[in-house]
Amino acid sequence: MFSLTANVFRRPTSTRGFASAALSSIGGSNGGVLSALSSRVGLPSGLGKAPTSILRTPASARFRGALAPRQVKYVKRHKGVIPIPVGGSVRGTTLKFGEFGIRIIENGQRLSAKQLTTAEDAIKRKLKAFKGARVFLRCFPDIPVCIKGNETRMGKGKGTFEYWATRLPVGRVIFEIAGAPGSPIRAELAKEILRIASSKLPCKMEFITPSTPPRLGRILVRDAPTPVTGVASIRPGTVPGQMTGHAEVPVEVTL
């Protein structure tokens, strides 16, 4: 099928040396020659092609099932501070998808993806007995946290990436659970399941239901009375708008 020169067989010290000499003599231009030679000396059949294991990076294989963003613009970010709801917003402090849930009742906390995954796995493990039960994660770790080694001198840039985290203020809902449509979970069982999940997190949590009022920081926001607007009739002997010290003269409102 093909002929090799005498120089190829001059020093057949090993199989590898024989294969390299044969390839150098034929130039690697004939695919049939390569396949025939590879079958004799044990060369890989896909010679010249990159193996599939090189195309898979260790990072993608390691964090494939982890709770992490798929793509970020910057790998390193500032540490930041826990947001404080100074504007009066109560968004994210009540249930939205489930029947029961837990939320933070102490100062804001920075939770890692591993902590959230551990708590979520504990909830799913207990919800296996309830067919069609669902769990909702109301936050997502999208903030990269970088650290430096112990006893490292100051300077020389930011540390290397360590884990993903999320910053949660006080009153923010973290987990919600719900039963299958038409078969809700009992409150006693839901409270016990969420208590186990709370023990996996490094902050104090509270059990909430759809009737639980929203929370503005550490304050529970009750339903404020609706302001009454209408035509005011002044009582005899009073002056409207008059200020006496720090108290205003009362004005009777009649609709």
Short mmCIF file of N, CA and C in Angstrom, two decimals, residues 77-238:
data_model
loop_
_atom_site.label_atom_id
_atom_site.label_comp_id
_atom_site.label_asym_id
_atom_site.label_seq_id
_atom_site.Cartn_x
_atom_site.Cartn_y
_atom_site.Cartn_z
N ARG A 77 -15.80 43.04 42.06
CA ARG A 77 -16.60 44.22 42.39
C ARG A 77 -16.28 44.66 43.80
N HIS A 78 -16.78 45.87 44.14
CA HIS A 78 -16.59 46.37 45.49
C HIS A 78 -17.40 45.56 46.48
N LYS A 79 -16.96 45.59 47.73
CA LYS A 79 -17.66 44.83 48.77
C LYS A 79 -19.06 45.37 48.99
N GLY A 80 -19.21 46.70 49.01
CA GLY A 80 -20.53 47.30 49.16
C GLY A 80 -21.06 47.21 50.58
N VAL A 81 -22.23 47.78 50.78
CA VAL A 81 -22.88 47.77 52.09
C VAL A 81 -24.29 47.21 51.93
N ILE A 82 -24.87 46.79 53.04
CA ILE A 82 -26.23 46.27 53.02
C ILE A 82 -27.20 47.43 52.82
N PRO A 83 -28.10 47.37 51.85
CA PRO A 83 -29.03 48.49 51.63
C PRO A 83 -29.99 48.67 52.80
N ILE A 84 -30.31 49.91 53.09
CA ILE A 84 -31.25 50.25 54.15
C ILE A 84 -32.48 50.90 53.51
N PRO A 85 -33.68 50.39 53.79
CA PRO A 85 -34.89 50.94 53.16
C PRO A 85 -35.29 52.28 53.77
N VAL A 86 -34.54 53.35 53.44
CA VAL A 86 -34.83 54.67 54.00
C VAL A 86 -35.92 55.39 53.22
N GLY A 87 -36.26 54.90 52.04
CA GLY A 87 -37.26 55.58 51.22
C GLY A 87 -38.69 55.20 51.54
N GLY A 88 -38.89 54.24 52.45
CA GLY A 88 -40.24 53.84 52.81
C GLY A 88 -40.81 52.73 51.95
N SER A 89 -40.01 52.09 51.11
CA SER A 89 -40.51 51.02 50.27
C SER A 89 -40.58 49.71 51.05
N VAL A 90 -41.67 48.98 50.86
CA VAL A 90 -41.86 47.67 51.50
C VAL A 90 -41.85 46.56 50.45
N ARG A 91 -41.29 46.83 49.31
CA ARG A 91 -41.24 45.82 48.25
C ARG A 91 -40.32 44.67 48.65
N GLY A 92 -40.78 43.46 48.39
CA GLY A 92 -39.99 42.27 48.70
C GLY A 92 -40.10 41.80 50.12
N THR A 93 -41.03 42.35 50.91
CA THR A 93 -41.19 41.94 52.30
C THR A 93 -42.44 41.11 52.54
N THR A 94 -43.20 40.81 51.51
CA THR A 94 -44.40 40.00 51.65
C THR A 94 -44.35 38.85 50.65
N LEU A 95 -45.27 37.90 50.83
CA LEU A 95 -45.33 36.75 49.94
C LEU A 95 -45.84 37.17 48.56
N LYS A 96 -45.32 36.51 47.54
CA LYS A 96 -45.72 36.83 46.18
C LYS A 96 -46.08 35.59 45.37
N PHE A 97 -45.44 34.47 45.64
CA PHE A 97 -45.66 33.26 44.84
C PHE A 97 -46.21 32.10 45.67
N GLY A 98 -45.80 31.99 46.92
CA GLY A 98 -46.14 30.83 47.73
C GLY A 98 -47.18 31.11 48.79
N GLU A 99 -47.40 30.10 49.64
CA GLU A 99 -48.38 30.18 50.72
C GLU A 99 -47.73 30.53 52.06
N PHE A 100 -46.46 30.13 52.23
CA PHE A 100 -45.72 30.43 53.46
C PHE A 100 -44.30 30.80 53.07
N GLY A 101 -43.61 31.48 53.98
CA GLY A 101 -42.25 31.91 53.68
C GLY A 101 -41.51 32.33 54.92
N ILE A 102 -40.24 32.71 54.74
CA ILE A 102 -39.40 33.23 55.82
C ILE A 102 -38.72 34.49 55.33
N ARG A 103 -38.48 35.41 56.26
CA ARG A 103 -37.81 36.67 55.93
C ARG A 103 -36.92 37.08 57.09
N ILE A 104 -35.96 37.95 56.81
CA ILE A 104 -34.98 38.39 57.80
C ILE A 104 -35.62 39.39 58.76
N ILE A 105 -35.30 39.26 60.05
CA ILE A 105 -35.83 40.19 61.04
C ILE A 105 -34.72 40.91 61.80
N GLU A 106 -33.46 40.66 61.46
CA GLU A 106 -32.37 41.39 62.09
C GLU A 106 -31.67 42.24 61.05
N ASN A 107 -30.52 42.77 61.41
CA ASN A 107 -29.79 43.63 60.48
C ASN A 107 -29.48 42.88 59.18
N GLY A 108 -29.27 43.67 58.11
CA GLY A 108 -29.01 43.05 56.81
C GLY A 108 -27.86 42.06 56.85
N GLN A 109 -27.91 41.14 55.94
CA GLN A 109 -26.93 40.05 55.92
C GLN A 109 -26.45 39.80 54.50
N ARG A 110 -25.22 39.35 54.37
CA ARG A 110 -24.68 38.93 53.09
C ARG A 110 -24.60 37.41 53.08
N LEU A 111 -25.43 36.79 52.27
CA LEU A 111 -25.52 35.33 52.22
C LEU A 111 -24.79 34.82 50.98
N SER A 112 -24.08 33.73 51.14
CA SER A 112 -23.35 33.13 50.04
C SER A 112 -24.23 32.15 49.28
N ALA A 113 -23.78 31.80 48.09
CA ALA A 113 -24.54 30.85 47.28
C ALA A 113 -24.58 29.48 47.93
N LYS A 114 -23.54 29.11 48.62
CA LYS A 114 -23.51 27.80 49.29
C LYS A 114 -24.53 27.74 50.42
N GLN A 115 -24.68 28.82 51.17
CA GLN A 115 -25.67 28.85 52.25
C GLN A 115 -27.09 28.76 51.70
N LEU A 116 -27.36 29.49 50.63
CA LEU A 116 -28.70 29.43 50.04
C LEU A 116 -28.98 28.05 49.46
N THR A 117 -27.98 27.44 48.84
CA THR A 117 -28.17 26.10 48.28
C THR A 117 -28.42 25.08 49.37
N THR A 118 -27.71 25.20 50.49
CA THR A 118 -27.91 24.26 51.60
C THR A 118 -29.31 24.38 52.17
N ALA A 119 -29.79 25.60 52.35
CA ALA A 119 -31.15 25.79 52.87
C ALA A 119 -32.20 25.30 51.87
N GLU A 120 -31.96 25.55 50.59
CA GLU A 120 -32.92 25.10 49.58
C GLU A 120 -32.98 23.57 49.50
N ASP A 121 -31.83 22.92 49.62
CA ASP A 121 -31.81 21.46 49.61
C ASP A 121 -32.55 20.89 50.81
N ALA A 122 -32.43 21.55 51.97
CA ALA A 122 -33.15 21.08 53.15
C ALA A 122 -34.66 21.18 52.95
N ILE A 123 -35.11 22.26 52.30
CA ILE A 123 -36.55 22.40 52.04
C ILE A 123 -37.02 21.34 51.05
N LYS A 124 -36.27 21.14 49.98
CA LYS A 124 -36.68 20.15 48.98
C LYS A 124 -36.69 18.74 49.55
N ARG A 125 -35.79 18.46 50.48
CA ARG A 125 -35.75 17.14 51.09
C ARG A 125 -37.01 16.87 51.90
N LYS A 126 -37.51 17.90 52.56
CA LYS A 126 -38.73 17.73 53.36
C LYS A 126 -39.99 17.77 52.51
N LEU A 127 -39.92 18.44 51.37
CA LEU A 127 -41.11 18.55 50.51
C LEU A 127 -41.29 17.35 49.58
N LYS A 128 -40.40 16.37 49.66
CA LYS A 128 -40.56 15.19 48.81
C LYS A 128 -41.84 14.43 49.12
N ALA A 129 -42.28 14.49 50.38
CA ALA A 129 -43.49 13.77 50.76
C ALA A 129 -44.75 14.41 50.20
N PHE A 130 -44.66 15.65 49.75
CA PHE A 130 -45.83 16.36 49.22
C PHE A 130 -45.70 16.42 47.69
N LYS A 131 -46.53 15.69 47.02
CA LYS A 131 -46.46 15.62 45.57
C LYS A 131 -46.89 16.96 44.96
N GLY A 132 -46.06 17.48 44.09
CA GLY A 132 -46.36 18.74 43.43
C GLY A 132 -46.02 19.98 44.22
N ALA A 133 -45.37 19.82 45.39
CA ALA A 133 -44.99 20.99 46.19
C ALA A 133 -43.89 21.78 45.49
N ARG A 134 -43.86 23.08 45.73
CA ARG A 134 -42.91 23.96 45.07
C ARG A 134 -42.20 24.83 46.08
N VAL A 135 -40.98 25.22 45.74
CA VAL A 135 -40.18 26.12 46.56
C VAL A 135 -39.70 27.26 45.67
N PHE A 136 -39.74 28.48 46.20
CA PHE A 136 -39.37 29.68 45.45
C PHE A 136 -38.24 30.39 46.19
N LEU A 137 -37.18 30.71 45.45
CA LEU A 137 -36.06 31.48 45.98
C LEU A 137 -36.20 32.92 45.52
N ARG A 138 -36.40 33.84 46.48
CA ARG A 138 -36.70 35.23 46.15
C ARG A 138 -35.44 36.09 45.97
N CYS A 139 -34.27 35.55 46.15
CA CYS A 139 -33.03 36.30 45.96
C CYS A 139 -32.07 35.46 45.14
N PHE A 140 -31.03 36.11 44.61
CA PHE A 140 -30.07 35.39 43.78
C PHE A 140 -28.67 35.92 44.05
N PRO A 141 -27.69 35.05 44.25
CA PRO A 141 -26.31 35.50 44.51
C PRO A 141 -25.61 35.90 43.22
N ASP A 142 -25.52 37.17 42.96
CA ASP A 142 -24.87 37.68 41.75
C ASP A 142 -23.74 38.65 42.05
N ILE A 143 -23.28 38.70 43.30
CA ILE A 143 -22.20 39.61 43.68
C ILE A 143 -20.94 38.79 43.94
N PRO A 144 -19.87 38.99 43.19
CA PRO A 144 -18.63 38.22 43.44
C PRO A 144 -17.91 38.74 44.67
N VAL A 145 -17.45 37.83 45.50
CA VAL A 145 -16.69 38.16 46.70
C VAL A 145 -15.26 37.68 46.51
N CYS A 146 -14.32 38.58 46.69
CA CYS A 146 -12.90 38.27 46.52
C CYS A 146 -12.21 38.37 47.88
N ILE A 147 -11.27 37.48 48.13
CA ILE A 147 -10.56 37.47 49.40
C ILE A 147 -9.06 37.34 49.13
N LYS A 148 -8.28 37.66 50.17
CA LYS A 148 -6.84 37.46 50.15
C LYS A 148 -6.46 36.48 51.26
N GLY A 149 -5.31 35.88 51.10
CA GLY A 149 -4.84 34.93 52.10
C GLY A 149 -4.48 35.61 53.41
N ASN A 150 -4.35 34.81 54.45
CA ASN A 150 -3.97 35.33 55.76
C ASN A 150 -2.53 35.83 55.74
N GLU A 151 -2.29 36.86 56.54
CA GLU A 151 -0.95 37.45 56.70
C GLU A 151 -0.37 37.92 55.37
N THR A 152 -1.25 38.49 54.54
CA THR A 152 -0.81 39.04 53.26
C THR A 152 -0.59 40.53 53.40
N ARG A 153 0.46 41.04 52.83
CA ARG A 153 0.75 42.46 52.93
C ARG A 153 -0.27 43.28 52.16
N MET A 154 -0.44 44.51 52.57
CA MET A 154 -1.40 45.39 51.93
C MET A 154 -0.92 45.77 50.53
N GLY A 155 -1.91 46.07 49.68
CA GLY A 155 -1.58 46.50 48.33
C GLY A 155 -1.56 45.35 47.34
N LYS A 156 -1.01 45.63 46.16
CA LYS A 156 -0.87 44.66 45.07
C LYS A 156 -2.22 44.15 44.58
N GLY A 157 -3.19 45.04 44.54
CA GLY A 157 -4.45 44.71 43.89
C GLY A 157 -5.42 43.94 44.77
N LYS A 158 -6.58 43.70 44.19
CA LYS A 158 -7.65 43.00 44.89
C LYS A 158 -7.36 41.50 44.90
N GLY A 159 -7.96 40.81 45.86
CA GLY A 159 -7.77 39.38 45.97
C GLY A 159 -8.46 38.61 44.86
N THR A 160 -8.32 37.31 44.90
CA THR A 160 -8.92 36.44 43.88
C THR A 160 -10.37 36.14 44.22
N PHE A 161 -11.11 35.74 43.21
CA PHE A 161 -12.53 35.40 43.39
C PHE A 161 -12.66 34.18 44.29
N GLU A 162 -13.65 34.25 45.22
CA GLU A 162 -13.86 33.15 46.16
C GLU A 162 -15.25 32.53 46.02
N TYR A 163 -16.32 33.35 46.07
CA TYR A 163 -17.66 32.79 45.98
C TYR A 163 -18.63 33.89 45.57
N TRP A 164 -19.86 33.48 45.24
CA TRP A 164 -20.94 34.41 44.89
C TRP A 164 -21.81 34.65 46.12
N ALA A 165 -22.30 35.87 46.26
CA ALA A 165 -23.11 36.23 47.42
C ALA A 165 -24.18 37.22 47.00
N THR A 166 -25.09 37.48 47.93
CA THR A 166 -26.15 38.46 47.73
C THR A 166 -26.33 39.27 49.00
N ARG A 167 -26.67 40.53 48.85
CA ARG A 167 -26.88 41.42 50.00
C ARG A 167 -28.38 41.58 50.23
N LEU A 168 -28.83 41.25 51.44
CA LEU A 168 -30.26 41.28 51.76
C LEU A 168 -30.50 42.20 52.94
N PRO A 169 -31.39 43.18 52.81
CA PRO A 169 -31.71 44.06 53.94
C PRO A 169 -32.69 43.38 54.89
N VAL A 170 -32.94 44.03 56.01
CA VAL A 170 -33.88 43.50 56.99
C VAL A 170 -35.28 43.52 56.41
N GLY A 171 -36.03 42.44 56.62
CA GLY A 171 -37.39 42.33 56.13
C GLY A 171 -37.52 41.67 54.78
N ARG A 172 -36.44 41.32 54.12
CA ARG A 172 -36.51 40.74 52.79
C ARG A 172 -36.88 39.25 52.87
N VAL A 173 -37.82 38.83 52.03
CA VAL A 173 -38.24 37.43 51.97
C VAL A 173 -37.18 36.64 51.20
N ILE A 174 -36.82 35.47 51.72
CA ILE A 174 -35.79 34.65 51.09
C ILE A 174 -36.40 33.43 50.41
N PHE A 175 -37.21 32.66 51.16
CA PHE A 175 -37.81 31.45 50.61
C PHE A 175 -39.32 31.49 50.76
N GLU A 176 -40.00 30.89 49.79
CA GLU A 176 -41.44 30.68 49.83
C GLU A 176 -41.73 29.25 49.39
N ILE A 177 -42.74 28.65 50.00
CA ILE A 177 -43.14 27.30 49.61
C ILE A 177 -44.64 27.30 49.37
N ALA A 178 -45.07 26.36 48.54
CA ALA A 178 -46.48 26.22 48.21
C ALA A 178 -46.74 24.77 47.84
N GLY A 179 -47.94 24.30 48.14
CA GLY A 179 -48.32 22.95 47.77
C GLY A 179 -48.80 22.88 46.34
N ALA A 180 -49.21 21.69 45.96
CA ALA A 180 -49.74 21.51 44.62
C ALA A 180 -51.07 22.25 44.49
N PRO A 181 -51.44 22.65 43.29
CA PRO A 181 -52.73 23.33 43.11
C PRO A 181 -53.89 22.47 43.60
N GLY A 182 -54.65 23.01 44.53
CA GLY A 182 -55.78 22.29 45.10
C GLY A 182 -55.46 21.51 46.35
N SER A 183 -54.19 21.38 46.72
CA SER A 183 -53.81 20.65 47.94
C SER A 183 -52.75 21.44 48.69
N PRO A 184 -53.14 22.46 49.44
CA PRO A 184 -52.18 23.29 50.15
C PRO A 184 -51.52 22.52 51.30
N ILE A 185 -50.38 23.03 51.74
CA ILE A 185 -49.64 22.45 52.86
C ILE A 185 -50.18 23.03 54.16
N ARG A 186 -50.26 22.19 55.18
CA ARG A 186 -50.73 22.67 56.48
C ARG A 186 -49.72 23.63 57.07
N ALA A 187 -50.22 24.59 57.83
CA ALA A 187 -49.34 25.63 58.38
C ALA A 187 -48.33 25.05 59.36
N GLU A 188 -48.72 24.03 60.15
CA GLU A 188 -47.80 23.44 61.11
C GLU A 188 -46.62 22.77 60.42
N LEU A 189 -46.91 22.03 59.35
CA LEU A 189 -45.84 21.37 58.62
C LEU A 189 -44.95 22.38 57.90
N ALA A 190 -45.55 23.40 57.31
CA ALA A 190 -44.77 24.42 56.61
C ALA A 190 -43.85 25.17 57.58
N LYS A 191 -44.35 25.43 58.77
CA LYS A 191 -43.53 26.14 59.75
C LYS A 191 -42.33 25.31 60.18
N GLU A 192 -42.52 24.01 60.33
CA GLU A 192 -41.41 23.14 60.72
C GLU A 192 -40.39 23.02 59.59
N ILE A 193 -40.86 22.93 58.35
CA ILE A 193 -39.94 22.84 57.21
C ILE A 193 -39.10 24.10 57.08
N LEU A 194 -39.74 25.24 57.20
CA LEU A 194 -39.00 26.50 57.08
C LEU A 194 -38.12 26.76 58.30
N ARG A 195 -38.47 26.19 59.44
CA ARG A 195 -37.59 26.32 60.62
C ARG A 195 -36.27 25.59 60.39
N ILE A 196 -36.35 24.43 59.75
CA ILE A 196 -35.12 23.69 59.44
C ILE A 196 -34.26 24.48 58.45
N ALA A 197 -34.90 25.10 57.46
CA ALA A 197 -34.15 25.90 56.50
C ALA A 197 -33.53 27.13 57.17
N SER A 198 -34.23 27.71 58.15
CA SER A 198 -33.70 28.88 58.85
C SER A 198 -32.46 28.54 59.65
N SER A 199 -32.38 27.31 60.15
CA SER A 199 -31.21 26.91 60.93
C SER A 199 -29.96 26.80 60.07
N LYS A 200 -30.11 26.74 58.76
CA LYS A 200 -28.96 26.68 57.86
C LYS A 200 -28.42 28.05 57.49
N LEU A 201 -29.12 29.11 57.87
CA LEU A 201 -28.72 30.47 57.50
C LEU A 201 -28.18 31.20 58.72
N PRO A 202 -27.20 32.08 58.55
CA PRO A 202 -26.57 32.77 59.68
C PRO A 202 -27.30 34.03 60.12
N CYS A 203 -28.61 34.05 60.10
CA CYS A 203 -29.36 35.23 60.51
C CYS A 203 -30.71 34.79 61.06
N LYS A 204 -31.34 35.67 61.83
CA LYS A 204 -32.64 35.37 62.41
C LYS A 204 -33.74 35.56 61.37
N MET A 205 -34.64 34.60 61.35
CA MET A 205 -35.73 34.62 60.37
C MET A 205 -37.06 34.56 61.10
N GLU A 206 -38.12 34.93 60.39
CA GLU A 206 -39.47 34.82 60.92
C GLU A 206 -40.37 34.16 59.89
N PHE A 207 -41.34 33.41 60.39
CA PHE A 207 -42.29 32.69 59.55
C PHE A 207 -43.44 33.63 59.20
N ILE A 208 -43.77 33.71 57.91
CA ILE A 208 -44.81 34.64 57.46
C ILE A 208 -45.85 33.89 56.65
N THR A 209 -47.04 34.45 56.62
CA THR A 209 -48.17 33.93 55.85
C THR A 209 -48.72 35.06 54.98
N PRO A 210 -49.69 34.78 54.13
CA PRO A 210 -50.25 35.87 53.31
C PRO A 210 -50.88 36.99 54.12
N SER A 211 -51.29 36.72 55.36
CA SER A 211 -51.89 37.76 56.19
C SER A 211 -50.87 38.57 56.98
N THR A 212 -49.59 38.21 56.91
CA THR A 212 -48.56 38.94 57.64
C THR A 212 -48.34 40.30 56.99
N PRO A 213 -48.36 41.39 57.78
CA PRO A 213 -48.17 42.72 57.18
C PRO A 213 -46.75 42.91 56.68
N PRO A 214 -46.53 43.83 55.76
CA PRO A 214 -45.17 44.10 55.29
C PRO A 214 -44.31 44.71 56.38
N ARG A 215 -43.02 44.72 56.15
CA ARG A 215 -42.08 45.21 57.15
C ARG A 215 -41.21 46.30 56.52
N LEU A 216 -41.14 47.42 57.22
CA LEU A 216 -40.28 48.53 56.82
C LEU A 216 -39.12 48.59 57.81
N GLY A 217 -38.03 47.94 57.46
CA GLY A 217 -36.94 47.80 58.42
C GLY A 217 -37.36 46.87 59.54
N ARG A 218 -37.32 47.36 60.77
CA ARG A 218 -37.76 46.58 61.93
C ARG A 218 -39.20 46.87 62.32
N ILE A 219 -39.89 47.67 61.55
CA ILE A 219 -41.25 48.10 61.90
C ILE A 219 -42.24 47.36 61.02
N LEU A 220 -43.27 46.79 61.65
CA LEU A 220 -44.36 46.19 60.90
C LEU A 220 -45.31 47.28 60.45
N VAL A 221 -45.58 47.34 59.17
CA VAL A 221 -46.42 48.39 58.60
C VAL A 221 -47.86 47.88 58.60
N ARG A 222 -48.65 48.40 59.52
CA ARG A 222 -50.07 48.04 59.56
C ARG A 222 -50.82 48.87 58.52
N ASP A 223 -52.07 48.50 58.30
CA ASP A 223 -52.90 49.27 57.36
C ASP A 223 -53.19 50.64 57.95
N ALA A 224 -52.61 51.67 57.38
CA ALA A 224 -52.82 53.03 57.87
C ALA A 224 -54.22 53.50 57.50
N PRO A 225 -54.86 54.28 58.35
CA PRO A 225 -56.19 54.79 58.01
C PRO A 225 -56.14 55.71 56.81
N THR A 226 -57.15 55.64 55.99
CA THR A 226 -57.22 56.48 54.80
C THR A 226 -57.49 57.93 55.20
N PRO A 227 -56.71 58.87 54.72
CA PRO A 227 -56.96 60.27 55.09
C PRO A 227 -58.32 60.74 54.58
N VAL A 228 -59.02 61.47 55.46
CA VAL A 228 -60.36 61.97 55.14
C VAL A 228 -60.24 63.35 54.52
N THR A 229 -60.86 63.52 53.39
CA THR A 229 -60.88 64.82 52.72
C THR A 229 -62.32 65.25 52.53
N GLY A 230 -62.59 66.53 52.72
CA GLY A 230 -63.95 67.03 52.56
C GLY A 230 -64.03 68.49 52.95
N VAL A 231 -65.23 68.99 53.07
CA VAL A 231 -65.46 70.37 53.44
C VAL A 231 -65.41 70.47 54.96
N ALA A 232 -64.57 71.35 55.47
CA ALA A 232 -64.41 71.50 56.92
C ALA A 232 -65.35 72.56 57.44
N SER A 233 -66.02 72.21 58.54
CA SER A 233 -66.87 73.18 59.24
C SER A 233 -66.22 73.51 60.57
N ILE A 234 -66.02 74.77 60.83
CA ILE A 234 -65.30 75.22 62.01
C ILE A 234 -66.24 75.29 63.20
N ARG A 235 -65.78 74.73 64.32
CA ARG A 235 -66.57 74.83 65.53
C ARG A 235 -66.56 76.26 66.04
N PRO A 236 -67.63 76.65 66.67
CA PRO A 236 -67.66 78.03 67.20
C PRO A 236 -66.58 78.24 68.25
N GLY A 237 -65.90 79.35 68.18
CA GLY A 237 -64.89 79.70 69.16
C GLY A 237 -63.50 79.20 68.83
N THR A 238 -63.30 78.64 67.62
CA THR A 238 -61.97 78.17 67.22
C THR A 238 -61.51 78.92 65.99
#
